[in-house]
Amino acid sequence: MASNLRIALIRGDGIGVDVADATVAIVDAALAKVGAPSFTYEDIQAGAGYFKETGHDIEPGGEDRAGEMDAIFLGAIGLPAIRHTDGTEIAPHLRLREIYGLYAGLRPVKAYPNAPQRLADPRAAEIDMVILRESTEGLFYSAATHGRSDIRGDTEVRDTLRITRETTEKLHHFGFRYAERRKERGRPGRITCVDKANVFASMAFCRKIFDEIAPNYPGIEAGHNYVDAQALDLIRRPWDFDVMVMENMFGDILSDLAGGLVGGMGMAACAEIGDKVGLFQPAHGSAPDIMGQDKANPLAAILSGAMMLDYLADKADNAQLSDAATLIEDAVADGFEANALRPMEFGGDMGTAAVTSELLSRLR
Ligand code: ATP
């Protein structure tokens, strides 16, 4: 039975297609297991391959159609050899982020047993944190794709870092609520505002709004850290952090650093959430070096699929969807624990199909 929940499915390019297909299979299995009806997927063509064929980076009306669905799932977009005439890569997903105001970029970072750990300290096994990256303004407000750089000939270029009260209030509320939700699931209930408030007025403003909002959430321990100290602490004691909220560029950098602590890009799940629209995608790209070889680790995409289920559980007020998300997360954790998930990305013997079928067998 199909539910009335509709997902815009943008498979995209390279391994994006494989990991998106794997995610659909796993999400369907989890829904069936909890007795919930399956989703209706509506394909939207987009990406570098589509651009090469048609001259468009997304099918006509694709952005509107995507925004009308209950959620958007995206595999990966872009191929280095196919570019616009100005040399920039094909990136319609950045436009979706802009159009739909997807300000809350969630990037969970969790250590799994038998997956690579880069730190020798045994406490590295306890790493379980989330970076909440503001994703519509900050320094990316001026990103080249938005055409907002102030280019003064060949002598000077100025990029603007923008922090607005409206977005920052929403961001911090989102962060505190997310910390509360994690606390219900056994995490410590802690949030750290990561900034550079000692140097920049924009960052002091961001911190001021954080401090204004904190008293609304008495059950959550709120703290601050300067971004340079946070980089150090992510190496020295990452196990002490829970939710970290930060400006766009800081989040871009620290989420790669944090992701590196627990493996690689194939584990990097991502959600981008706005007031009305949520987009879910692995944080990695289309990986042209391994495309078409069944070598991609689909877990980043699959864990992003679990985040989509959680998001829809709230949106549709349906606890079954949240149970389906937990089933997927537990299947991944148990699979690693039993050493039954051995992705090639980590030197193991399992390609995309084998990882997917192992998880499917755990969900049946
Ligand atoms: P983008 O800029 O589009 O995010 P990128 O150029 O940073 O992409 P990716 O496509 O993410 O690069 O690939 C970076 C490296 O990580 C490549 O060597 C790629 O093979 C590897 N990689 C990325 N995703 C996966 C995955 N799911 N499984 C295994 N390896 C991956």
PDB file of C-alpha atoms in Angstrom, residues 205-324:
ATOM      1  CA  PHE A 205      25.622  38.881  17.315  1.00  0.00           C
ATOM      2  CA  CYS A 206      25.220  35.166  16.612  1.00  0.00           C
ATOM      3  CA  ARG A 207      26.348  34.343  20.184  1.00  0.00           C
ATOM      4  CA  LYS A 208      24.100  37.029  21.698  1.00  0.00           C
ATOM      5  CA  ILE A 209      21.051  35.459  20.054  1.00  0.00           C
ATOM      6  CA  PHE A 210      22.171  32.009  21.292  1.00  0.00           C
ATOM      7  CA  ASP A 211      22.378  33.388  24.855  1.00  0.00           C
ATOM      8  CA  GLU A 212      18.943  34.990  24.547  1.00  0.00           C
ATOM      9  CA  ILE A 213      17.393  31.700  23.489  1.00  0.00           C
ATOM     10  CA  ALA A 214      19.199  29.347  25.904  1.00  0.00           C
ATOM     11  CA  PRO A 215      16.964  30.058  28.961  1.00  0.00           C
ATOM     12  CA  ASN A 216      13.979  28.665  27.031  1.00  0.00           C
ATOM     13  CA  TYR A 217      15.605  25.239  27.242  1.00  0.00           C
ATOM     14  CA  PRO A 218      16.543  24.698  30.923  1.00  0.00           C
ATOM     15  CA  GLY A 219      17.132  20.953  30.381  1.00  0.00           C
ATOM     16  CA  ILE A 220      19.950  21.609  27.921  1.00  0.00           C
ATOM     17  CA  GLU A 221      23.471  22.544  28.952  1.00  0.00           C
ATOM     18  CA  ALA A 222      24.497  25.466  26.732  1.00  0.00           C
ATOM     19  CA  GLY A 223      28.137  26.420  26.180  1.00  0.00           C
ATOM     20  CA  HIS A 224      30.383  28.354  23.796  1.00  0.00           C
ATOM     21  CA  ASN A 225      33.657  27.646  22.085  1.00  0.00           C
ATOM     22  CA  TYR A 226      35.735  29.726  19.694  1.00  0.00           C
ATOM     23  CA  VAL A 227      36.090  27.974  16.362  1.00  0.00           C
ATOM     24  CA  ASP A 228      39.883  27.635  16.585  1.00  0.00           C
ATOM     25  CA  ALA A 229      39.605  26.040  20.040  1.00  0.00           C
ATOM     26  CA  GLN A 230      36.792  23.837  18.723  1.00  0.00           C
ATOM     27  CA  ALA A 231      39.083  22.499  15.966  1.00  0.00           C
ATOM     28  CA  LEU A 232      41.636  21.614  18.646  1.00  0.00           C
ATOM     29  CA  ASP A 233      38.993  20.056  20.899  1.00  0.00           C
ATOM     30  CA  LEU A 234      37.600  17.942  18.074  1.00  0.00           C
ATOM     31  CA  ILE A 235      40.977  16.213  18.007  1.00  0.00           C
ATOM     32  CA  ARG A 236      41.663  16.308  21.768  1.00  0.00           C
ATOM     33  CA  ARG A 237      38.258  15.335  23.190  1.00  0.00           C
ATOM     34  CA  PRO A 238      35.528  14.906  20.540  1.00  0.00           C
ATOM     35  CA  TRP A 239      33.649  12.481  22.823  1.00  0.00           C
ATOM     36  CA  ASP A 240      32.669  15.436  25.063  1.00  0.00           C
ATOM     37  CA  PHE A 241      30.502  17.117  22.392  1.00  0.00           C
ATOM     38  CA  ASP A 242      26.869  16.563  21.527  1.00  0.00           C
ATOM     39  CA  VAL A 243      25.266  19.252  19.309  1.00  0.00           C
ATOM     40  CA  MET A 244      27.463  22.065  17.931  1.00  0.00           C
ATOM     41  CA  VAL A 245      25.816  24.987  16.154  1.00  0.00           C
ATOM     42  CA  MET A 246      27.772  27.307  13.883  1.00  0.00           C
ATOM     43  CA  GLU A 247      28.018  29.646  10.926  1.00  0.00           C
ATOM     44  CA  ASN A 248      28.026  28.194   7.405  1.00  0.00           C
ATOM     45  CA  MET A 249      31.752  28.289   6.573  1.00  0.00           C
ATOM     46  CA  PHE A 250      32.819  27.057  10.008  1.00  0.00           C
ATOM     47  CA  GLY A 251      30.356  24.182   9.630  1.00  0.00           C
ATOM     48  CA  ASP A 252      31.682  23.372   6.186  1.00  0.00           C
ATOM     49  CA  ILE A 253      35.211  22.983   7.507  1.00  0.00           C
ATOM     50  CA  LEU A 254      34.545  21.357  10.883  1.00  0.00           C
ATOM     51  CA  SER A 255      32.098  18.807   9.496  1.00  0.00           C
ATOM     52  CA  ASP A 256      34.804  17.401   7.214  1.00  0.00           C
ATOM     53  CA  LEU A 257      37.248  17.333  10.107  1.00  0.00           C
ATOM     54  CA  ALA A 258      34.707  15.610  12.347  1.00  0.00           C
ATOM     55  CA  GLY A 259      33.698  13.173   9.582  1.00  0.00           C
ATOM     56  CA  GLY A 260      37.348  12.209   9.173  1.00  0.00           C
ATOM     57  CA  LEU A 261      37.483  11.159  12.847  1.00  0.00           C
ATOM     58  CA  VAL A 262      35.021   8.313  12.269  1.00  0.00           C
ATOM     59  CA  GLY A 263      35.855   6.990   8.834  1.00  0.00           C
ATOM     60  CA  GLY A 264      35.285   8.790   5.582  1.00  0.00           C
ATOM     61  CA  MET A 265      32.787  10.385   3.238  1.00  0.00           C
ATOM     62  CA  GLY A 266      30.821   7.175   2.852  1.00  0.00           C
ATOM     63  CA  MET A 267      29.564   7.589   6.440  1.00  0.00           C
ATOM     64  CA  ALA A 268      28.746  11.327   6.186  1.00  0.00           C
ATOM     65  CA  ALA A 269      24.953  11.687   6.331  1.00  0.00           C
ATOM     66  CA  CYS A 270      23.312  15.068   5.885  1.00  0.00           C
ATOM     67  CA  ALA A 271      19.945  16.779   6.204  1.00  0.00           C
ATOM     68  CA  GLU A 272      19.134  20.309   5.090  1.00  0.00           C
ATOM     69  CA  ILE A 273      15.952  21.568   6.654  1.00  0.00           C
ATOM     70  CA  GLY A 274      13.943  24.738   6.152  1.00  0.00           C
ATOM     71  CA  ASP A 275      10.561  25.975   7.367  1.00  0.00           C
ATOM     72  CA  LYS A 276       8.587  23.921   4.852  1.00  0.00           C
ATOM     73  CA  VAL A 277      11.026  21.780   2.884  1.00  0.00           C
ATOM     74  CA  GLY A 278      13.615  19.172   3.910  1.00  0.00           C
ATOM     75  CA  LEU A 279      16.335  17.849   1.610  1.00  0.00           C
ATOM     76  CA  PHE A 280      18.283  14.713   2.523  1.00  0.00           C
ATOM     77  CA  GLN A 281      21.501  13.631   0.874  1.00  0.00           C
ATOM     78  CA  PRO A 282      24.854  12.083   1.683  1.00  0.00           C
ATOM     79  CA  ALA A 283      27.483  14.791   2.214  1.00  0.00           C
ATOM     80  CA  HIS A 284      29.750  13.202  -0.383  1.00  0.00           C
ATOM     81  CA  GLY A 285      29.843  13.927  -4.105  1.00  0.00           C
ATOM     82  CA  SER A 286      29.352  11.710  -7.154  1.00  0.00           C
ATOM     83  CA  ALA A 287      32.810  10.099  -6.735  1.00  0.00           C
ATOM     84  CA  PRO A 288      33.580   9.687 -10.451  1.00  0.00           C
ATOM     85  CA  ASP A 289      36.730   7.728  -9.574  1.00  0.00           C
ATOM     86  CA  ILE A 290      34.647   4.772  -8.361  1.00  0.00           C
ATOM     87  CA  MET A 291      31.371   5.188 -10.268  1.00  0.00           C
ATOM     88  CA  GLY A 292      29.926   2.161 -12.051  1.00  0.00           C
ATOM     89  CA  GLN A 293      32.141  -0.234 -10.073  1.00  0.00           C
ATOM     90  CA  ASP A 294      29.871  -1.203  -7.159  1.00  0.00           C
ATOM     91  CA  LYS A 295      32.469   0.245  -4.780  1.00  0.00           C
ATOM     92  CA  ALA A 296      30.477   3.075  -3.174  1.00  0.00           C
ATOM     93  CA  ASN A 297      29.619   2.860   0.485  1.00  0.00           C
ATOM     94  CA  PRO A 298      25.845   3.536   0.574  1.00  0.00           C
ATOM     95  CA  LEU A 299      25.688   4.096   4.355  1.00  0.00           C
ATOM     96  CA  ALA A 300      25.907   7.915   4.250  1.00  0.00           C
ATOM     97  CA  ALA A 301      22.894   7.933   1.947  1.00  0.00           C
ATOM     98  CA  ILE A 302      21.041   5.288   3.955  1.00  0.00           C
ATOM     99  CA  LEU A 303      21.604   7.163   7.232  1.00  0.00           C
ATOM    100  CA  SER A 304      20.373  10.322   5.467  1.00  0.00           C
ATOM    101  CA  GLY A 305      17.282   8.289   4.557  1.00  0.00           C
ATOM    102  CA  ALA A 306      16.808   7.527   8.272  1.00  0.00           C
ATOM    103  CA  MET A 307      17.008  11.274   8.976  1.00  0.00           C
ATOM    104  CA  MET A 308      14.325  11.808   6.333  1.00  0.00           C
ATOM    105  CA  LEU A 309      12.074   9.293   8.110  1.00  0.00           C
ATOM    106  CA  ASP A 310      12.568  11.155  11.387  1.00  0.00           C
ATOM    107  CA  TYR A 311      11.751  14.461   9.710  1.00  0.00           C
ATOM    108  CA  LEU A 312       8.599  13.010   8.141  1.00  0.00           C
ATOM    109  CA  ALA A 313       7.598  11.474  11.483  1.00  0.00           C
ATOM    110  CA  ASP A 314       7.328  15.022  12.837  1.00  0.00           C
ATOM    111  CA  LYS A 315       5.835  16.517   9.716  1.00  0.00           C
ATOM    112  CA  ALA A 316       3.161  13.827   9.318  1.00  0.00           C
ATOM    113  CA  ASP A 317       2.854  13.280  13.095  1.00  0.00           C
ATOM    114  CA  ASN A 318       3.413   9.562  12.581  1.00  0.00           C
ATOM    115  CA  ALA A 319       5.450   7.689  15.212  1.00  0.00           C
ATOM    116  CA  GLN A 320       5.779   4.637  12.934  1.00  0.00           C
ATOM    117  CA  LEU A 321       8.134   6.622  10.717  1.00  0.00           C
ATOM    118  CA  SER A 322      10.357   7.425  13.639  1.00  0.00           C
ATOM    119  CA  ASP A 323      10.386   3.695  14.533  1.00  0.00           C
ATOM    120  CA  ALA A 324      11.464   2.943  10.960  1.00  0.00           C
TER     121      ALA A 324
END
